[in-house]
Coordinates of C-alpha atoms in Angstrom, one line a residue:
M1 CA 28.3 26.9 25.0
D2 CA 31.5 26.0 23.1
F3 CA 30.8 24.9 19.6
K4 CA 34.4 24.4 18.6
G5 CA 35.0 21.4 16.5
L6 CA 31.5 21.3 15.0
S7 CA 30.9 21.9 11.3
P8 CA 29.2 25.2 10.5
E9 CA 25.9 23.4 9.8
L10 CA 26.0 21.7 13.2
Q11 CA 27.0 24.9 15.0
D12 CA 23.9 26.6 13.5
K13 CA 21.7 23.7 14.7
A14 CA 23.3 23.8 18.2
R15 CA 22.5 27.4 18.6
K16 CA 18.8 26.6 17.9
C17 CA 18.6 23.8 20.5
K18 CA 15.9 24.5 23.1
T19 CA 15.8 21.3 25.1
P20 CA 18.3 18.7 26.5
E21 CA 16.8 16.1 24.2
E22 CA 17.6 18.2 21.1
V23 CA 21.2 18.7 22.4
L24 CA 21.5 14.9 22.8
A25 CA 20.2 14.3 19.3
L26 CA 22.7 16.8 17.9
A27 CA 25.5 15.1 19.9
K28 CA 24.6 11.8 18.2
E29 CA 24.6 13.5 14.8
A30 CA 28.0 15.0 15.6
R31 CA 29.4 11.5 16.4
G32 CA 28.2 10.3 13.0
E33 CA 25.2 8.4 14.4
T34 CA 22.4 8.4 11.9
L35 CA 19.4 8.5 14.1
I36 CA 16.6 10.8 12.9
R37 CA 14.3 12.5 15.4
R38 CA 10.8 13.6 14.4
T39 CA 7.4 14.2 15.7
L40 CA 4.6 11.9 14.3
M41 CA 1.6 14.1 13.5
Q42 CA -2.0 13.4 12.6
R43 CA -3.1 16.6 10.9
D44 CA -2.2 19.2 13.6
Q45 CA -2.2 16.7 16.5
E46 CA 1.2 15.8 17.9
L47 CA 1.2 12.0 18.6
V48 CA 4.7 11.0 19.6
D49 CA 8.3 12.2 19.4
F50 CA 10.5 9.3 18.1
E51 CA 13.9 8.4 16.9
I52 CA 14.6 6.1 14.0
D53 CA 17.6 4.5 12.5
P54 CA 17.0 4.8 8.8
A55 CA 19.5 2.0 8.1
T56 CA 17.5 -0.6 10.1
G57 CA 14.1 1.1 10.1
T58 CA 13.7 0.6 13.8
A59 CA 11.9 3.4 15.6
H60 CA 11.8 4.2 19.3
V61 CA 9.2 6.5 21.0
V62 CA 10.9 9.2 23.0
E63 CA 7.8 11.0 24.3
T64 CA 4.0 10.4 23.9
H65 CA 1.9 13.5 23.4
N66 CA -1.6 12.0 22.9
N67 CA -2.0 8.5 24.3
E68 CA -5.7 8.3 23.6
L69 CA -5.3 9.1 19.9
C70 CA -2.3 6.8 19.6
T71 CA -4.3 3.9 20.9
A72 CA -7.2 4.8 18.5
I73 CA -5.0 4.6 15.4
G74 CA -3.4 1.3 16.5
L75 CA -0.3 2.5 18.4
G76 CA -1.2 0.6 21.5
T77 CA 0.8 1.0 24.8
K78 CA 1.9 -2.7 24.8
N79 CA 4.1 -2.7 21.7
R80 CA 4.2 0.9 20.7
D81 CA 7.8 0.9 19.4
E82 CA 7.1 -2.1 17.3
M83 CA 3.8 -0.8 15.9
L84 CA 5.3 2.6 15.2
T85 CA 8.2 1.0 13.3
A86 CA 5.7 -0.9 11.2
L87 CA 3.6 2.2 10.5
I88 CA 6.7 4.2 9.4
Q89 CA 8.1 1.3 7.2
R90 CA 4.7 1.1 5.4
R91 CA 5.1 4.8 4.5
S92 CA 7.9 4.5 2.1
M93 CA 8.8 2.9 -1.2
S94 CA 9.0 -0.9 -1.1
R95 CA 12.3 -2.7 -0.7
M96 CA 11.1 -4.7 -3.7
R97 CA 10.7 -1.6 -5.9
R98 CA 12.4 -2.3 -9.2
D99 CA 14.2 1.0 -9.6
K100 CA 15.1 1.6 -5.9
S101 CA 18.9 1.4 -6.4
K102 CA 18.8 4.1 -9.1
I103 CA 16.7 6.4 -6.9
L104 CA 18.9 5.9 -3.9
A105 CA 22.1 6.5 -5.9
A106 CA 20.7 9.7 -7.4
F107 CA 20.0 11.2 -4.0
R108 CA 23.0 9.6 -2.3
A109 CA 20.6 8.1 0.3
K110 CA 21.4 5.0 2.3
S111 CA 17.8 3.9 2.6
L112 CA 14.3 4.4 1.2
L113 CA 13.2 5.5 4.7
E114 CA 15.8 8.3 4.5
L115 CA 14.1 9.6 1.3
A116 CA 10.7 9.8 3.1
F117 CA 12.3 11.7 6.0
K118 CA 14.0 14.2 3.7
G119 CA 10.5 15.6 3.3
H120 CA 7.5 15.5 5.7
G121 CA 6.7 11.8 5.0
L122 CA 3.3 12.9 3.6
S123 CA 1.2 10.5 1.6
L124 CA -2.1 10.5 -0.3
S125 CA -3.5 7.8 2.0
D126 CA -4.0 9.4 5.4
Q127 CA -3.2 12.4 7.5
F128 CA 0.0 11.2 9.1
W129 CA 3.2 13.2 8.6
Y130 CA 6.5 14.0 10.3
R131 CA 7.9 17.4 11.4
E132 CA 11.0 18.3 13.4
P133 CA 10.3 18.6 17.2
H134 CA 9.1 22.1 18.2
S135 CA 8.4 23.0 14.5
T136 CA 5.4 25.2 13.9
E137 CA 4.6 23.8 10.5
R138 CA 0.8 23.2 9.9
W139 CA -1.1 20.5 8.0
A140 CA -3.0 23.0 6.0
D141 CA 0.2 24.5 4.5
I142 CA 1.9 21.3 3.4
N143 CA -0.6 18.4 2.8
F144 CA -0.9 16.9 -0.7
F145 CA -4.7 16.9 -0.8
D146 CA -4.9 20.7 -0.8
N147 CA -1.5 21.9 -1.9
E148 CA 0.5 21.4 -5.1
W149 CA 3.7 19.3 -5.2
D150 CA 6.6 19.4 -7.7
P151 CA 5.6 17.0 -10.5
Q152 CA 9.1 16.7 -11.8
F153 CA 10.0 13.7 -9.7
G154 CA 7.1 11.7 -11.0
S155 CA 7.6 12.6 -14.6
T156 CA 11.3 11.9 -14.3
I157 CA 10.5 8.4 -12.9
L158 CA 8.0 7.6 -15.7
R159 CA 10.5 8.7 -18.3
G160 CA 13.3 6.6 -16.7
D161 CA 15.5 9.7 -16.7
Y162 CA 17.2 9.0 -13.4
A163 CA 20.2 11.2 -14.2
H164 CA 17.9 14.2 -13.6
L165 CA 16.6 13.0 -10.2
P166 CA 19.0 15.1 -8.1
D167 CA 17.3 18.2 -9.4
C168 CA 13.9 17.0 -8.0
A169 CA 12.2 17.8 -4.7
L170 CA 11.7 14.9 -2.4
D171 CA 8.6 16.3 -0.6
V172 CA 6.4 14.3 -3.1
P173 CA 3.9 11.5 -2.6
E174 CA 6.0 9.0 -4.7
V175 CA 8.5 8.5 -1.8
T176 CA 5.8 7.3 0.6
T177 CA 3.9 5.1 -1.9
P178 CA 4.5 1.3 -1.3
G179 CA 4.6 -1.4 -3.9
H180 CA 7.2 -2.8 -6.4
A181 CA 6.0 -1.2 -9.5
I182 CA 7.4 2.1 -10.9
K183 CA 4.7 4.7 -10.3
A184 CA 4.0 8.4 -10.0
W185 CA 1.1 10.6 -8.9
E186 CA -0.4 13.1 -11.3
R187 CA -2.7 16.0 -10.5
T188 CA -5.1 17.0 -13.3
S189 CA -8.1 19.3 -13.6
K190 CA -10.3 16.2 -13.0
G191 CA -8.4 15.0 -9.8
I192 CA -5.4 13.0 -8.6
Y193 CA -4.4 9.8 -10.4
L194 CA -1.9 7.1 -9.8
I195 CA 0.1 6.0 -12.8
K196 CA 1.9 2.6 -12.8
T197 CA 4.3 1.3 -15.5
G198 CA 4.3 -2.3 -16.6
E199 CA 7.3 -4.6 -16.1
F200 CA 6.9 -6.4 -19.4
P201 CA 7.2 -4.4 -22.7
N202 CA 4.0 -6.1 -24.0
G203 CA 2.0 -4.9 -21.1
A204 CA 0.9 -8.4 -20.2
E205 CA 0.7 -7.9 -16.5
L206 CA -1.3 -4.7 -17.0
I207 CA -3.8 -6.7 -19.0
G208 CA -4.1 -9.0 -16.0
A209 CA -4.7 -6.1 -13.7
K210 CA -7.4 -4.7 -16.1
L211 CA -9.1 -8.1 -16.2
G212 CA -8.9 -8.0 -12.4
F213 CA -10.8 -4.7 -12.3
I214 CA -13.4 -5.9 -14.8
L215 CA -13.9 -9.1 -12.7
C216 CA -14.2 -7.0 -9.5
S217 CA -16.8 -4.6 -11.0
L218 CA -18.9 -7.5 -12.3
L219 CA -18.8 -9.5 -9.2
L220 CA -18.9 -6.8 -6.5
G221 CA -20.3 -3.8 -8.3
K222 CA -18.6 -0.5 -9.1
D223 CA -19.1 0.8 -5.5
H224 CA -16.7 -1.8 -4.2
C225 CA -13.7 -1.2 -6.6
I226 CA -11.6 1.7 -7.9
P227 CA -11.6 2.0 -11.7
M228 CA -8.4 1.1 -13.7
E229 CA -7.7 2.0 -17.3
M230 CA -4.7 1.2 -19.5
T231 CA -2.8 4.1 -21.0
E232 CA 0.7 5.0 -22.2
R233 CA 3.4 7.3 -20.9
H234 CA 6.6 8.1 -22.8
G235 CA 6.0 5.1 -25.0
K236 CA 5.5 2.7 -22.1
P237 CA 2.3 0.8 -21.2
C238 CA 0.8 2.1 -17.9
S239 CA -2.3 1.8 -15.8
V240 CA -4.1 4.8 -14.4
S241 CA -6.4 4.9 -11.3
P242 CA -8.1 7.8 -9.5
L243 CA -7.3 8.5 -5.8
M244 CA -9.9 6.8 -3.7
L245 CA -9.9 9.4 -0.8
N246 CA -10.7 13.0 -0.4
S247 CA -9.0 15.5 1.9
N248 CA -11.3 14.7 4.8
E249 CA -10.7 10.9 4.8
E250 CA -8.0 8.6 5.9
F251 CA -7.1 5.1 5.0
A252 CA -5.9 2.2 7.2
D253 CA -4.5 -0.9 5.5
G254 CA -5.3 -4.4 6.8
N255 CA -2.2 -4.4 9.1
Q256 CA -3.3 -1.2 10.8
V257 CA -6.9 -2.5 11.1
Y258 CA -5.5 -5.5 13.0
A259 CA -3.5 -3.1 15.2
M260 CA -6.6 -0.8 15.9
A261 CA -8.5 -3.9 16.9
D262 CA -5.7 -4.9 19.4
M263 CA -4.9 -8.0 17.3
W264 CA -1.3 -7.0 16.5
D265 CA 0.0 -10.4 17.7
S266 CA -2.1 -12.4 15.3
P267 CA -0.1 -15.4 13.9
H268 CA -1.9 -14.8 10.5
L269 CA -1.1 -11.1 10.1
G270 CA 0.8 -10.1 7.0
K271 CA 2.0 -13.6 6.1
G272 CA 1.9 -12.9 2.4
S273 CA -1.2 -14.9 1.4
V274 CA -4.9 -15.1 2.2
T275 CA -6.0 -18.1 4.3
T276 CA -9.3 -19.1 5.9
E277 CA -7.9 -18.4 9.4
A278 CA -6.7 -14.9 8.4
C279 CA -10.1 -14.1 6.9
D280 CA -11.9 -15.3 10.1
E281 CA -9.6 -13.0 12.1
L282 CA -10.2 -10.1 9.7
I283 CA -14.0 -10.5 10.3
D284 CA -13.3 -10.1 14.0
A285 CA -11.0 -7.1 13.4
Y286 CA -13.6 -5.3 11.2
T287 CA -16.2 -6.0 13.8
A288 CA -14.0 -4.6 16.5
I289 CA -13.5 -1.2 14.8
G290 CA -17.2 -1.0 13.9
V291 CA -17.4 -2.0 10.2
Q292 CA -20.9 -3.1 9.2
D293 CA -21.5 -6.5 7.6
A294 CA -18.0 -7.6 8.3
S295 CA -18.5 -11.2 7.2
A296 CA -19.9 -10.2 3.7
Q297 CA -17.1 -7.6 3.3
V298 CA -14.4 -10.2 4.0
A299 CA -16.1 -12.7 1.7
R300 CA -16.1 -10.2 -1.1
R301 CA -12.4 -9.7 -0.9
A302 CA -11.5 -13.3 -0.4
C303 CA -13.7 -14.3 -3.3
F304 CA -12.0 -11.8 -5.6
F305 CA -8.5 -13.1 -4.6
S306 CA -9.7 -16.7 -5.3
L307 CA -11.3 -15.9 -8.7
S308 CA -8.5 -13.6 -9.9
L309 CA -5.8 -16.1 -9.0
L310 CA -4.1 -13.3 -7.1
L311 CA -1.0 -14.6 -5.3
D312 CA 0.3 -11.2 -4.5
Y313 CA -1.1 -10.5 -1.1
T314 CA -1.8 -6.7 -0.7
S315 CA -2.9 -5.6 2.8
G316 CA -4.3 -2.4 1.3
N317 CA -7.1 -4.5 -0.3
F318 CA -8.2 -5.3 3.2
G319 CA -8.1 -1.7 4.4
A320 CA -10.7 0.6 5.8
I321 CA -11.6 4.3 5.4
R322 CA -13.1 6.8 7.8
A323 CA -13.9 10.5 7.7
V324 CA -11.6 12.7 9.8
G325 CA -13.0 13.2 13.3
S326 CA -15.3 10.2 13.0
N327 CA -15.1 6.8 14.6
E328 CA -17.2 5.2 11.8
W329 CA -15.1 3.0 9.5
R330 CA -16.2 1.5 6.2
V331 CA -14.3 -1.1 4.2
A332 CA -12.2 0.5 1.5
P333 CA -12.9 -0.5 -2.2
L334 CA -10.5 -2.9 -3.9
F335 CA -7.9 -0.9 -5.7
D336 CA -4.8 -3.0 -6.3
Y337 CA -5.3 -5.5 -9.0
D338 CA -1.6 -6.1 -9.7
G339 CA -0.8 -9.8 -10.0
S340 CA -4.3 -10.8 -11.3
F341 CA -4.6 -13.8 -13.7
G342 CA -1.0 -15.1 -13.7
F343 CA 1.3 -12.1 -12.9
P344 CA 3.4 -12.6 -11.0
F345 CA 3.4 -16.3 -10.2
N346 CA 5.9 -16.4 -7.2
G347 CA 9.0 -16.8 -9.3
I348 CA 7.7 -19.5 -11.6
S349 CA 8.2 -18.5 -15.2
I350 CA 5.2 -18.0 -17.4
A351 CA 6.5 -20.5 -19.9
S352 CA 6.9 -23.2 -17.2
L353 CA 3.2 -22.7 -16.2
C354 CA 2.1 -23.6 -19.7
E355 CA 4.4 -26.6 -19.8
N356 CA 3.0 -28.0 -16.5
P357 CA -0.8 -27.3 -16.6
M358 CA -1.5 -30.2 -14.2
F359 CA 0.9 -28.8 -11.6
V360 CA -0.7 -25.4 -12.0
Q361 CA -4.2 -26.9 -11.5
L362 CA -3.0 -28.6 -8.3
L363 CA -1.3 -25.4 -7.1
C364 CA -4.6 -23.4 -7.6
A365 CA -6.6 -26.0 -5.7
H366 CA -4.1 -25.6 -2.8
R367 CA -3.6 -21.9 -2.8
F368 CA -7.1 -20.6 -3.7
A369 CA -9.4 -23.1 -1.9
F370 CA -9.7 -21.1 1.3
L371 CA -13.3 -19.8 1.1
K372 CA -15.8 -20.7 3.9
S373 CA -19.4 -21.4 3.2
S374 CA -20.5 -20.0 6.6
W375 CA -19.4 -16.5 5.6
D376 CA -22.1 -14.2 4.4
W377 CA -22.6 -15.0 0.7
S378 CA -26.0 -13.3 0.3
W379 CA -24.5 -10.7 -2.0
C380 CA -22.8 -13.2 -4.4
D381 CA -24.2 -14.3 -7.8
P382 CA -21.5 -16.3 -9.6
H383 CA -23.6 -16.3 -12.8
V384 CA -22.7 -12.7 -13.4
L385 CA -19.3 -14.1 -14.5
D386 CA -20.7 -16.5 -17.1
G387 CA -18.7 -16.1 -20.2
F388 CA -15.9 -14.2 -18.5
E389 CA -13.5 -16.9 -19.6
D390 CA -14.0 -15.6 -23.2
T391 CA -13.0 -12.1 -22.0
I392 CA -9.8 -13.6 -20.6
M393 CA -9.1 -15.5 -23.8
K394 CA -9.6 -12.4 -26.0
A395 CA -7.5 -10.2 -23.8
Y396 CA -4.4 -12.5 -23.7
S397 CA -4.7 -13.8 -27.2
S398 CA -4.2 -10.3 -28.5
C399 CA -1.0 -9.8 -26.4
Q400 CA 2.3 -10.5 -28.2
G401 CA 5.1 -12.5 -26.7
L402 CA 3.1 -14.8 -24.4
P403 CA 3.9 -18.5 -24.5
L404 CA 1.6 -20.6 -26.6
G405 CA -1.3 -21.9 -24.5
F406 CA -1.1 -19.2 -21.8
A407 CA -4.5 -17.7 -22.5
E408 CA -6.2 -21.1 -22.6
L409 CA -4.5 -22.1 -19.3
I410 CA -5.6 -19.0 -17.4
S411 CA -9.1 -19.2 -18.8
H412 CA -9.4 -22.9 -17.7
L413 CA -8.1 -22.0 -14.2
F414 CA -10.7 -19.2 -13.9
V415 CA -13.5 -21.6 -14.8
S416 CA -12.4 -24.1 -12.2
Q417 CA -12.3 -21.3 -9.6
R418 CA -15.8 -20.1 -10.6
D419 CA -17.2 -23.6 -10.2
Y420 CA -15.5 -23.7 -6.7
V421 CA -17.1 -20.4 -5.7
S422 CA -20.5 -21.6 -6.9
K423 CA -20.3 -24.6 -4.6
I424 CA -19.2 -22.5 -1.7
V425 CA -22.1 -20.0 -2.2
A426 CA -24.5 -23.0 -2.4
G427 CA -23.2 -24.1 1.0
E428 CA -21.0 -27.0 -0.1
E429 CA -18.0 -26.8 2.2
Y430 CA -14.7 -28.2 0.9

C-alpha cells in the first residue's frame, strides 16, 4: 500500500490497520475529518463500535457486538444512536462548568468530549469505558476503582493553577464527572472522595448544600443519603463527599433508568425541573427495572426537592445502583445537594430575592407544589424537621456578605414548604 503524502504518524497508523473499517476511519482522519472511532465497553464486554464527532457530540453505531446487553443498559434497538449519544455526553464535564474554557485552552482541545476520549472515558460511576477497536486492553488493568490515577490534574484544578495543566495526564476521573462546579477526586487511605469548590468566596452555596444534607439525613435517614462535610483546599471553601459505589457496583442516573425501562420518549424526561407527571413516570420506570417500593422512593426524592427549595434538577438524584452481574436494582442515595436553600435561583440575584419576598413566596408555591398525596408517604414524619428553620437561620446568619434578610427569607420559605408537606402526608391534595 502506498502511504505517500501521509504524515509519519498517519503512516504508522496505516500500517497497523487490520480491517477496511479502520482504513476508512484513517482516510477520514487524513482528510482532516474529526470523527473519533471507539468501542464502548462494559468491563470486558464489547457493546458497540461507534464513531462520534467531538464537535457536535453526535455518535453513530457502526457495529453491535452484544445486542442483549445493550438493551439491558438502555441502548435499545429503536433509537440506539440517539441513546448512545446521550450516554456519551453524560460522561464528560458539563458545558456549564465554570472553568471549561481554561481547561480546553490548556490542552488545545476543541470540546470537552475530546478530553474524555484522550483517555479511556473511565468514570467512578459505572463500568463503561472506551478503547480503540481491536485493542486488547482489559478492565482490570485500567479502571479507577482498583488502579491509581495521576492526582496532579485534580490538585492543579483545585489550586486554580491552569498554566500547569498541559503537564497532567487526562486519563483521570475528573474529565468524565458532570456538573458545573470545579471539582476533583481524591484517593486517601480511607477511600475515594469528591471535592467541590464553592463559587462564592464566603462559601454561602456550600452552606446551602450542607443544610441540604442535614435535611436529607433527618427526613430520610442516613441510609438514603451520602454524607457531605465542609472543608478547605488551598484557602478556598470546599465540600467533601465519599464515593457511593464500590468496584462491584454500577450507577445509572435518572435518564438511563428511563431508557432501561423503554421510556426514552417520555415528554417529561430531563426537562430541568421536577413535576408531578415526571414523578409518576419515574415510579413506572423504577417498577419496570425491578426497584422495590418505587412509590415511596420517588416520594422521598420529590419531598427532599420540595423542602430544600432545590431548583437545580439533577438526574443523578433519581438514579439507581446494582451489583455487577445482577439484575436487581436499588435506588441510589441522594448525593447532590448543590442548589439547596437558595443557590442558585435560576439567574435571579440573591439581593432581588430579599427585595421581593412576596414574589419568592409565589414562585415557591408554583415551583415546589408538585407532591401527590396518593404516593406512599408511610415513611414520612414531617415533625422530625421541627425547629430546622432555626438551623437555617443560624447557618446563614453567620455567613458574611449575604443581603440583609436572606436568612429570614429562606427560613420562612422552608416553614411554608414543611406545612405543605404535612398536609400532603395527611392526604390533603392540593
